[in-house]
Each structure stands twice: as C-alpha cells, then as structure tokens.
PDB file of C-alpha atoms in Angstrom:
ATOM      1  CA  MET A   1      42.500 -15.378 -35.067  1.00 88.00           C
ATOM      2  CA  ILE A   2      42.374 -19.184 -34.616  1.00 95.00           C
ATOM      3  CA  LYS A   3      45.353 -21.498 -34.515  1.00 96.00           C
ATOM      4  CA  VAL A   4      44.808 -25.225 -34.005  1.00 96.00           C
ATOM      5  CA  GLU A   5      47.796 -27.463 -33.309  1.00 96.00           C
ATOM      6  CA  ASN A   6      47.767 -31.265 -33.130  1.00 95.00           C
ATOM      7  CA  LEU A   7      44.229 -31.283 -31.756  1.00 96.00           C
ATOM      8  CA  THR A   8      43.046 -34.738 -30.632  1.00 96.00           C
ATOM      9  CA  PHE A   9      39.897 -35.811 -28.818  1.00 95.00           C
ATOM     10  CA  ALA A  10      38.366 -39.198 -27.986  1.00 94.00           C
ATOM     11  CA  TYR A  11      34.972 -40.329 -26.715  1.00 88.00           C
ATOM     12  CA  GLN A  12      35.958 -43.139 -24.367  1.00 84.00           C
ATOM     13  CA  ALA A  13      38.121 -45.436 -26.525  1.00 84.00           C
ATOM     14  CA  GLU A  14      37.152 -43.947 -29.888  1.00 90.00           C
ATOM     15  CA  THR A  15      39.329 -41.122 -31.218  1.00 92.00           C
ATOM     16  CA  VAL A  16      37.056 -38.829 -33.224  1.00 93.00           C
ATOM     17  CA  VAL A  17      39.409 -35.876 -33.829  1.00 95.00           C
ATOM     18  CA  LYS A  18      42.955 -36.854 -34.807  1.00 95.00           C
ATOM     19  CA  GLU A  19      45.911 -34.438 -34.767  1.00 94.00           C
ATOM     20  CA  ILE A  20      44.177 -31.599 -36.587  1.00 95.00           C
ATOM     21  CA  ASN A  21      46.156 -28.508 -37.580  1.00 96.00           C
ATOM     22  CA  PHE A  22      44.925 -25.325 -39.255  1.00 95.00           C
ATOM     23  CA  GLU A  23      44.778 -21.537 -38.958  1.00 95.00           C
ATOM     24  CA  LEU A  24      41.954 -19.079 -39.644  1.00 96.00           C
ATOM     25  CA  ASN A  25      42.796 -15.395 -39.926  1.00 95.00           C
ATOM     26  CA  ALA A  26      40.596 -12.684 -38.415  1.00 94.00           C
ATOM     27  CA  GLY A  27      37.623 -11.709 -40.542  1.00 94.00           C
ATOM     28  CA  LYS A  28      37.707 -14.941 -42.548  1.00 96.00           C
ATOM     29  CA  SER A  29      35.307 -17.873 -42.819  1.00 97.00           C
ATOM     30  CA  LEU A  30      35.779 -21.624 -42.686  1.00 98.00           C
ATOM     31  CA  ALA A  31      33.294 -24.276 -43.827  1.00 97.00           C
ATOM     32  CA  ILE A  32      33.842 -27.785 -42.448  1.00 97.00           C
ATOM     33  CA  ILE A  33      32.333 -30.600 -44.491  1.00 96.00           C
ATOM     34  CA  GLY A  34      32.483 -34.379 -44.393  1.00 92.00           C
ATOM     35  CA  PRO A  35      30.342 -37.479 -43.909  1.00 89.00           C
ATOM     36  CA  SER A  36      28.290 -38.077 -40.782  1.00 87.00           C
ATOM     37  CA  GLY A  37      30.450 -39.196 -37.859  1.00 88.00           C
ATOM     38  CA  CYS A  38      33.698 -37.797 -39.278  1.00 91.00           C
ATOM     39  CA  GLY A  39      34.258 -35.515 -36.247  1.00 94.00           C
ATOM     40  CA  LYS A  40      33.271 -32.140 -37.649  1.00 94.00           C
ATOM     41  CA  THR A  41      30.757 -31.287 -34.896  1.00 94.00           C
ATOM     42  CA  THR A  42      33.217 -32.412 -32.230  1.00 95.00           C
ATOM     43  CA  LEU A  43      35.829 -30.128 -33.755  1.00 96.00           C
ATOM     44  CA  LEU A  44      33.386 -27.215 -33.545  1.00 96.00           C
ATOM     45  CA  TYR A  45      32.700 -28.018 -29.875  1.00 94.00           C
ATOM     46  CA  LEU A  46      36.447 -27.968 -29.221  1.00 96.00           C
ATOM     47  CA  LEU A  47      36.693 -24.531 -30.858  1.00 96.00           C
ATOM     48  CA  ALA A  48      33.846 -23.360 -28.599  1.00 94.00           C
ATOM     49  CA  ALA A  49      35.474 -24.904 -25.484  1.00 93.00           C
ATOM     50  CA  LEU A  50      32.344 -26.987 -24.968  1.00 92.00           C
ATOM     51  CA  GLN A  51      34.728 -29.942 -25.014  1.00 93.00           C
ATOM     52  CA  LYS A  52      38.349 -30.066 -23.847  1.00 94.00           C
ATOM     53  CA  PRO A  53      40.966 -31.742 -26.057  1.00 94.00           C
ATOM     54  CA  ASP A  54      42.910 -34.785 -24.920  1.00 94.00           C
ATOM     55  CA  SER A  55      46.005 -33.279 -26.523  1.00 95.00           C
ATOM     56  CA  GLY A  56      46.956 -30.367 -28.687  1.00 95.00           C
ATOM     57  CA  ALA A  57      45.824 -26.766 -28.361  1.00 94.00           C
ATOM     58  CA  VAL A  58      43.428 -24.139 -29.679  1.00 96.00           C
ATOM     59  CA  THR A  59      44.681 -20.560 -29.623  1.00 95.00           C
ATOM     60  CA  ILE A  60      42.357 -17.627 -30.333  1.00 95.00           C
ATOM     61  CA  ASN A  61      43.825 -14.151 -30.722  1.00 93.00           C
ATOM     62  CA  GLY A  62      47.071 -15.392 -29.201  1.00 91.00           C
ATOM     63  CA  LYS A  63      45.459 -16.821 -26.070  1.00 93.00           C
ATOM     64  CA  ASN A  64      45.232 -20.509 -25.281  1.00 92.00           C
ATOM     65  CA  LEU A  65      41.579 -21.574 -25.185  1.00 94.00           C
ATOM     66  CA  THR A  66      40.848 -23.090 -21.773  1.00 91.00           C
ATOM     67  CA  GLN A  67      37.247 -21.985 -21.196  1.00 90.00           C
ATOM     68  CA  ILE A  68      34.237 -20.570 -23.040  1.00 88.00           C
ATOM     69  CA  ARG A  69      35.002 -17.142 -24.539  1.00 90.00           C
ATOM     70  CA  GLU A  70      32.657 -14.200 -24.111  1.00 87.00           C
ATOM     71  CA  LYS A  71      33.461 -13.087 -27.674  1.00 90.00           C
ATOM     72  CA  THR A  72      32.529 -16.414 -29.263  1.00 93.00           C
ATOM     73  CA  GLY A  73      28.937 -16.868 -30.428  1.00 91.00           C
ATOM     74  CA  VAL A  74      27.573 -20.392 -30.920  1.00 91.00           C
ATOM     75  CA  ILE A  75      24.520 -21.475 -32.927  1.00 89.00           C
ATOM     76  CA  LEU A  76      23.507 -25.132 -32.716  1.00 83.00           C
ATOM     77  CA  GLN A  77      21.191 -27.236 -34.902  1.00 79.00           C
ATOM     78  CA  ASP A  78      18.164 -27.025 -32.608  1.00 76.00           C
ATOM     79  CA  TYR A  79      18.493 -23.218 -32.228  1.00 76.00           C
ATOM     80  CA  GLY A  80      18.579 -23.499 -28.416  1.00 81.00           C
ATOM     81  CA  LEU A  81      15.777 -20.992 -27.858  1.00 89.00           C
ATOM     82  CA  PHE A  82      13.961 -20.976 -24.536  1.00 91.00           C
ATOM     83  CA  PRO A  83      10.314 -21.803 -25.352  1.00 93.00           C
ATOM     84  CA  TRP A  84       8.944 -19.989 -22.287  1.00 95.00           C
ATOM     85  CA  LYS A  85      10.610 -16.690 -23.222  1.00 94.00           C
ATOM     86  CA  THR A  86       9.565 -14.259 -25.937  1.00 96.00           C
ATOM     87  CA  VAL A  87      11.863 -13.423 -28.817  1.00 96.00           C
ATOM     88  CA  TYR A  88      12.863 -10.206 -27.063  1.00 96.00           C
ATOM     89  CA  LYS A  89      13.688 -11.971 -23.803  1.00 94.00           C
ATOM     90  CA  ASN A  90      15.608 -14.707 -25.609  1.00 94.00           C
ATOM     91  CA  LEU A  91      17.847 -11.970 -27.031  1.00 95.00           C
ATOM     92  CA  THR A  92      18.272 -10.158 -23.720  1.00 94.00           C
ATOM     93  CA  LEU A  93      19.317 -13.203 -21.699  1.00 89.00           C
ATOM     94  CA  GLY A  94      23.041 -13.239 -22.516  1.00 87.00           C
ATOM     95  CA  LEU A  95      23.326  -9.492 -21.938  1.00 91.00           C
ATOM     96  CA  LYS A  96      21.629  -9.759 -18.536  1.00 90.00           C
ATOM     97  CA  ILE A  97      23.969 -12.562 -17.500  1.00 85.00           C
ATOM     98  CA  ARG A  98      26.901 -10.316 -18.396  1.00 85.00           C
ATOM     99  CA  GLY A  99      25.524  -7.481 -16.283  1.00 88.00           C
ATOM    100  CA  TYR A 100      24.587  -4.993 -18.996  1.00 90.00           C
ATOM    101  CA  GLU A 101      22.514  -2.035 -17.851  1.00 92.00           C
ATOM    102  CA  LYS A 102      18.861  -2.000 -18.888  1.00 92.00           C
ATOM    103  CA  TYR A 103      19.135   0.961 -21.271  1.00 92.00           C
ATOM    104  CA  LYS A 104      22.059  -0.694 -23.083  1.00 93.00           C
ATOM    105  CA  ILE A 105      20.136  -3.950 -23.381  1.00 94.00           C
ATOM    106  CA  THR A 106      17.156  -2.099 -24.867  1.00 94.00           C
ATOM    107  CA  LYS A 107      19.362  -0.323 -27.399  1.00 94.00           C
ATOM    108  CA  ILE A 108      21.373  -3.368 -28.465  1.00 93.00           C
ATOM    109  CA  VAL A 109      18.425  -5.752 -28.721  1.00 94.00           C
ATOM    110  CA  GLY A 110      16.251  -3.180 -30.495  1.00 93.00           C
ATOM    111  CA  GLN A 111      18.916  -2.577 -33.138  1.00 92.00           C
ATOM    112  CA  THR A 112      19.514  -6.307 -33.604  1.00 92.00           C
ATOM    113  CA  LEU A 113      15.799  -6.988 -34.090  1.00 93.00           C
ATOM    114  CA  LYS A 114      15.739  -4.221 -36.686  1.00 90.00           C
ATOM    115  CA  ASP A 115      18.855  -5.456 -38.503  1.00 87.00           C
ATOM    116  CA  LEU A 116      17.437  -8.991 -38.745  1.00 89.00           C
ATOM    117  CA  LYS A 117      13.977  -7.731 -39.750  1.00 88.00           C
ATOM    118  CA  ILE A 118      12.201  -9.450 -36.857  1.00 92.00           C
ATOM    119  CA  GLU A 119      11.013  -6.387 -34.928  1.00 93.00           C
ATOM    120  CA  GLU A 120       7.380  -7.440 -35.296  1.00 94.00           C
ATOM    121  CA  LEU A 121       8.181 -10.798 -33.652  1.00 95.00           C
ATOM    122  CA  ALA A 122       9.594  -9.329 -30.431  1.00 95.00           C
ATOM    123  CA  ASN A 123       6.662 -10.454 -28.279  1.00 95.00           C
ATOM    124  CA  ASN A 124       6.157 -13.837 -29.937  1.00 95.00           C
ATOM    125  CA  TYR A 125       7.217 -17.158 -28.420  1.00 96.00           C
ATOM    126  CA  PRO A 126       9.390 -19.689 -30.324  1.00 93.00           C
ATOM    127  CA  ALA A 127       6.398 -22.014 -30.885  1.00 93.00           C
ATOM    128  CA  GLU A 128       4.750 -19.218 -32.877  1.00 95.00           C
ATOM    129  CA  LEU A 129       7.693 -18.851 -35.295  1.00 93.00           C
ATOM    130  CA  SER A 130       8.584 -20.497 -38.585  1.00 90.00           C
ATOM    131  CA  GLY A 131      11.913 -22.280 -38.984  1.00 87.00           C
ATOM    132  CA  GLY A 132      13.468 -19.295 -40.725  1.00 88.00           C
ATOM    133  CA  GLN A 133      12.218 -16.928 -38.033  1.00 91.00           C
ATOM    134  CA  LYS A 134      13.627 -19.152 -35.283  1.00 90.00           C
ATOM    135  CA  GLN A 135      16.953 -19.155 -37.102  1.00 88.00           C
ATOM    136  CA  ARG A 136      17.004 -15.357 -37.246  1.00 90.00           C
ATOM    137  CA  VAL A 137      16.315 -15.225 -33.508  1.00 92.00           C
ATOM    138  CA  ALA A 138      19.152 -17.697 -32.838  1.00 91.00           C
ATOM    139  CA  ILE A 139      21.492 -15.561 -34.957  1.00 90.00           C
ATOM    140  CA  GLY A 140      20.309 -12.450 -33.147  1.00 91.00           C
ATOM    141  CA  ARG A 141      20.917 -13.978 -29.732  1.00 91.00           C
ATOM    142  CA  ALA A 142      24.507 -14.650 -30.756  1.00 90.00           C
ATOM    143  CA  LEU A 143      25.057 -11.245 -32.372  1.00 90.00           C
ATOM    144  CA  VAL A 144      23.838  -9.116 -29.433  1.00 90.00           C
ATOM    145  CA  LEU A 145      26.977 -10.211 -27.592  1.00 88.00           C
ATOM    146  CA  LYS A 146      29.124  -8.575 -30.306  1.00 89.00           C
ATOM    147  CA  PRO A 147      31.217 -11.678 -30.983  1.00 92.00           C
ATOM    148  CA  ASP A 148      34.392 -11.626 -33.036  1.00 93.00           C
ATOM    149  CA  LEU A 149      33.893 -15.322 -33.814  1.00 95.00           C
ATOM    150  CA  LEU A 150      30.683 -17.143 -34.722  1.00 95.00           C
ATOM    151  CA  LEU A 151      30.544 -20.962 -34.611  1.00 95.00           C
ATOM    152  CA  MET A 152      27.616 -22.713 -36.295  1.00 95.00           C
ATOM    153  CA  ASP A 153      26.727 -26.404 -36.325  1.00 93.00           C
ATOM    154  CA  GLU A 154      24.522 -27.159 -39.355  1.00 90.00           C
ATOM    155  CA  PRO A 155      22.318 -24.183 -38.474  1.00 87.00           C
ATOM    156  CA  PHE A 156      20.144 -24.333 -41.607  1.00 87.00           C
ATOM    157  CA  SER A 157      19.692 -28.099 -41.974  1.00 84.00           C
ATOM    158  CA  ALA A 158      16.001 -28.073 -40.995  1.00 80.00           C
ATOM    159  CA  LEU A 159      15.020 -25.290 -43.406  1.00 85.00           C
ATOM    160  CA  ASP A 160      13.522 -25.548 -46.881  1.00 88.00           C
ATOM    161  CA  ALA A 161      15.815 -24.742 -49.807  1.00 89.00           C
ATOM    162  CA  LEU A 162      14.708 -21.143 -50.398  1.00 89.00           C
ATOM    163  CA  THR A 163      14.713 -20.209 -46.709  1.00 86.00           C
ATOM    164  CA  ARG A 164      18.119 -21.845 -46.373  1.00 88.00           C
ATOM    165  CA  GLU A 165      19.520 -19.658 -49.147  1.00 91.00           C
ATOM    166  CA  LYS A 166      18.065 -16.549 -47.493  1.00 89.00           C
ATOM    167  CA  MET A 167      19.792 -17.469 -44.225  1.00 89.00           C
ATOM    168  CA  GLN A 168      23.065 -18.104 -46.037  1.00 93.00           C
ATOM    169  CA  ASN A 169      22.758 -14.674 -47.665  1.00 92.00           C
ATOM    170  CA  LEU A 170      22.113 -13.139 -44.254  1.00 90.00           C
ATOM    171  CA  ILE A 171      25.218 -14.728 -42.709  1.00 92.00           C
ATOM    172  CA  LEU A 172      27.329 -13.580 -45.656  1.00 94.00           C
ATOM    173  CA  LYS A 173      25.961 -10.030 -45.318  1.00 91.00           C
ATOM    174  CA  ILE A 174      26.696  -9.961 -41.567  1.00 91.00           C
ATOM    175  CA  HIS A 175      30.198 -11.293 -42.237  1.00 93.00           C
ATOM    176  CA  GLN A 176      30.884  -8.607 -44.823  1.00 91.00           C
ATOM    177  CA  GLN A 177      29.440  -5.756 -42.745  1.00 89.00           C
ATOM    178  CA  GLN A 178      30.970  -6.679 -39.386  1.00 88.00           C
ATOM    179  CA  LYS A 179      34.190  -8.379 -40.572  1.00 90.00           C
ATOM    180  CA  LEU A 180      33.098 -11.266 -38.390  1.00 92.00           C
ATOM    181  CA  SER A 181      35.068 -14.516 -38.426  1.00 95.00           C
ATOM    182  CA  PHE A 182      32.901 -17.603 -38.613  1.00 96.00           C
ATOM    183  CA  VAL A 183      33.137 -21.374 -38.787  1.00 97.00           C
ATOM    184  CA  ILE A 184      30.222 -23.394 -40.129  1.00 97.00           C
ATOM    185  CA  VAL A 185      29.827 -27.156 -39.991  1.00 96.00           C
ATOM    186  CA  THR A 186      27.658 -28.429 -42.820  1.00 94.00           C
ATOM    187  CA  HIS A 187      26.819 -31.579 -44.745  1.00 91.00           C
ATOM    188  CA  ASP A 188      25.629 -29.494 -47.698  1.00 93.00           C
ATOM    189  CA  ILE A 189      28.264 -29.122 -50.422  1.00 94.00           C
ATOM    190  CA  ALA A 190      26.658 -26.043 -52.014  1.00 95.00           C
ATOM    191  CA  GLU A 191      26.509 -24.343 -48.610  1.00 95.00           C
ATOM    192  CA  ALA A 192      30.193 -25.042 -48.006  1.00 96.00           C
ATOM    193  CA  VAL A 193      31.096 -23.470 -51.353  1.00 96.00           C
ATOM    194  CA  PHE A 194      28.871 -20.433 -50.765  1.00 97.00           C
ATOM    195  CA  LEU A 195      29.953 -19.684 -47.183  1.00 97.00           C
ATOM    196  CA  GLY A 196      33.478 -21.071 -46.936  1.00 96.00           C
ATOM    197  CA  GLN A 197      36.380 -18.773 -47.729  1.00 96.00           C
ATOM    198  CA  THR A 198      38.368 -21.827 -46.770  1.00 97.00           C
ATOM    199  CA  ILE A 199      36.742 -25.257 -47.054  1.00 97.00           C
ATOM    200  CA  MET A 200      37.939 -28.084 -44.802  1.00 96.00           C
ATOM    201  CA  VAL A 201      37.177 -31.627 -45.893  1.00 95.00           C
ATOM    202  CA  MET A 202      37.214 -34.194 -43.078  1.00 94.00           C
ATOM    203  CA  GLN A 203      37.261 -37.978 -43.134  1.00 92.00           C
ATOM    204  CA  ALA A 204      37.425 -40.249 -40.077  1.00 91.00           C
ATOM    205  CA  GLY A 205      38.513 -37.509 -37.697  1.00 93.00           C
ATOM    206  CA  LYS A 206      41.238 -36.114 -39.940  1.00 93.00           C
ATOM    207  CA  VAL A 207      41.572 -33.169 -42.310  1.00 94.00           C
ATOM    208  CA  ILE A 208      42.185 -34.568 -45.782  1.00 92.00           C
ATOM    209  CA  LYS A 209      42.118 -31.242 -47.623  1.00 92.00           C
ATOM    210  CA  LEU A 210      41.988 -27.492 -47.035  1.00 95.00           C
ATOM    211  CA  ILE A 211      40.716 -25.608 -50.081  1.00 95.00           C
ATOM    212  CA  ASP A 212      41.155 -21.884 -50.702  1.00 95.00           C
ATOM    213  CA  ASN A 213      37.828 -20.822 -52.231  1.00 95.00           C
ATOM    214  CA  GLN A 214      38.734 -18.011 -54.597  1.00 94.00           C
ATOM    215  CA  TYR A 215      35.095 -17.525 -55.578  1.00 94.00           C
ATOM    216  CA  PHE A 216      33.885 -16.724 -52.048  1.00 95.00           C
ATOM    217  CA  GLY A 217      31.723 -13.618 -51.855  1.00 92.00           C
ATOM    218  CA  GLU A 218      31.350 -13.153 -55.607  1.00 93.00           C
ATOM    219  CA  GLU A 219      28.103 -11.534 -56.702  1.00 91.00           C
ATOM    220  CA  LYS A 220      25.494 -14.009 -57.987  1.00 93.00           C
ATOM    221  CA  LEU A 221      27.878 -16.853 -57.198  1.00 95.00           C
ATOM    222  CA  ARG A 222      25.133 -19.494 -57.263  1.00 94.00           C
ATOM    223  CA  GLU A 223      24.531 -18.740 -60.959  1.00 93.00           C
ATOM    224  CA  LYS A 224      28.158 -19.208 -62.042  1.00 94.00           C
ATOM    225  CA  ALA A 225      29.785 -22.284 -63.538  1.00 95.00           C
ATOM    226  CA  GLU A 226      32.648 -22.060 -61.019  1.00 94.00           C
ATOM    227  CA  PHE A 227      30.171 -22.598 -58.184  1.00 95.00           C
ATOM    228  CA  PHE A 228      29.162 -25.974 -59.604  1.00 94.00           C
ATOM    229  CA  LEU A 229      32.716 -26.907 -60.600  1.00 94.00           C
ATOM    230  CA  LEU A 230      33.959 -26.522 -57.039  1.00 94.00           C
ATOM    231  CA  GLN A 231      31.003 -28.564 -55.774  1.00 94.00           C
ATOM    232  CA  LYS A 232      32.005 -31.328 -58.182  1.00 93.00           C
ATOM    233  CA  LYS A 233      35.564 -31.297 -56.854  1.00 91.00           C
ATOM    234  CA  LEU A 234      34.278 -31.502 -53.284  1.00 92.00           C
ATOM    235  CA  ARG A 235      32.110 -34.499 -54.139  1.00 90.00           C
ATOM    236  CA  GLN A 236      35.170 -36.223 -55.585  1.00 88.00           C
ATOM    237  CA  LEU A 237      37.206 -35.417 -52.487  1.00 85.00           C
ATOM    238  CA  MET A 238      34.591 -36.827 -50.166  1.00 83.00           C
ATOM    239  CA  GLN A 239      34.741 -40.173 -51.976  1.00 79.00           C
ATOM    240  CA  PHE A 240      38.412 -40.667 -51.065  1.00 60.00           C
ATOM    241  CA  LYS A 241      39.259 -42.430 -47.823  1.00 50.00           C
ATOM    242  CA  THR A 242      42.716 -40.987 -47.184  1.00 45.00           C
ATOM    243  CA  ALA A 243      44.635 -37.894 -48.139  1.00 43.00           C
ATOM    244  CA  GLY A 244      47.054 -40.108 -50.073  1.00 43.00           C
ATOM    245  CA  ASP A 245      44.264 -41.002 -52.512  1.00 42.00           C
ATOM    246  CA  LEU A 246      43.932 -37.430 -53.762  1.00 40.00           C
ATOM    247  CA  SER A 247      44.929 -37.132 -57.383  1.00 35.00           C
ATOM    248  CA  TYR A 248      44.426 -33.471 -58.220  1.00 34.00           C
ATOM    249  CA  GLU A 249      45.005 -29.999 -56.828  1.00 38.00           C
ATOM    250  CA  THR A 250      42.256 -27.489 -56.083  1.00 38.00           C
ATOM    251  CA  LYS A 251      42.580 -23.766 -56.441  1.00 39.00           C
TER     252      LYS A 251
END
C-alpha cells in the first residue's frame, strides 16, 4: 500500500523529517506518536501530498506520489467543515467536484449519513453541532469519496474522553468493515495503542521505533492488562532521545 524511502523534508533551514523509511500494507493501520514538534504532522502531510519532500519518495499502490490522490481521505484537527454549508452539502462537495451525477450523490451521501448515525443532522450547520457530531461529519466527508487510505491528524484531540473513545470505536469499526488503510497522528498514548496495528515512535524528525501491536482489534482491549503494559512501554520509549538508547525489545 504505502512505501516510504529515505523521506526528508525541511522548513527553510530546519530539517523536520529525516530519512524516514517504512511500509504499510493494504488494509492495515499505523499510529504515529511523539512529542510536539517531532515532525509527525509534517510526515502525514507528505503522505497526503500536501507537502513535497526535499528528497526520498512515497509510493502508494506501486505509484510514486507526486500529487494529491483521489483515493486518499484526509481529516485535520480543525475538521475543515465549511460553516456556511449544511452537513448534507459539506458531504456532497467532494462528489460534486469530481463530477458525480446527482442521483449518485444522493445515494452515497444518504447512506453515509445513515452509517454514521447523523441523518437527523443533515440540514444543520457546523455551528449547531457538538464536537463529536462535527467529527462524524468530517469522517463522513472523507468516506463519501470511497478512499482506500485515510490520513488523520489528531482528529479527536478537542473531544472529551468519552466522546473520543466513541470516535475511536467508530474508526476501528469502519476499518474492520471496509478493510480501509489508515494513518493517525496522535499525542495520546492510549489512542496509539487502540488504533495502531503498527505504532511509529518519532523523535526529532526520525523514527526511533516501529512496534507491531499484536493486541490491535482485540475485543474489550481497553480493559486488558496488555493495553496498559504497551502504553507503559511507549512512555519509556518517548523518554529516550535516540534509537541507540533503547534497551529492550517490544513485541
């Protein structure tokens, strides 16, 4: 699905992504975690082709990424909803731009509203929605385009704890039902463990560890000791400054 080779990017004189390499197979998930300013959001923008690398390459489904893909959905922190458009029209916008016929738009958007349980909000404006409702609309706007890859930049950071867990459950359900690949940038360790099939730990623009999360997708994962054990290991990892400081292996 995704292959990243020697990816490097700098803002002016400051290199914020440094020779990153990894692969993500189709239908899998990746959680990227690290301290503020470590380059994780920039990496996501490079995967979305919102930024172009200074060197290295991103390949998706065997094709070199040189421009924004139609099959990549992106959800940013501020949701990106148009305040002057209703929920329904926010969801139709991408389909209209791509030239979909009206009857197809009606069918796709109607089904998406139903799947996300926001049918009753179709005629509401973003200002009339709660944070969780806005997040569902943002997810819906990405999903109507039938992406094979979903990129998310701290999408639940502004939500309360219970709403956040509901949104995490929703993303996991969509992933399992649609076999959708996704990458999520987060500063929340529990979220990384819950949503990351692979967990990438970044420090100062570099990947210091890739962890295979064998507990991903387990039923009632949040109640299990393994969930908290892996969080503890991640906290320890994030305290190290270089990969050479790591003193243990993770499963």
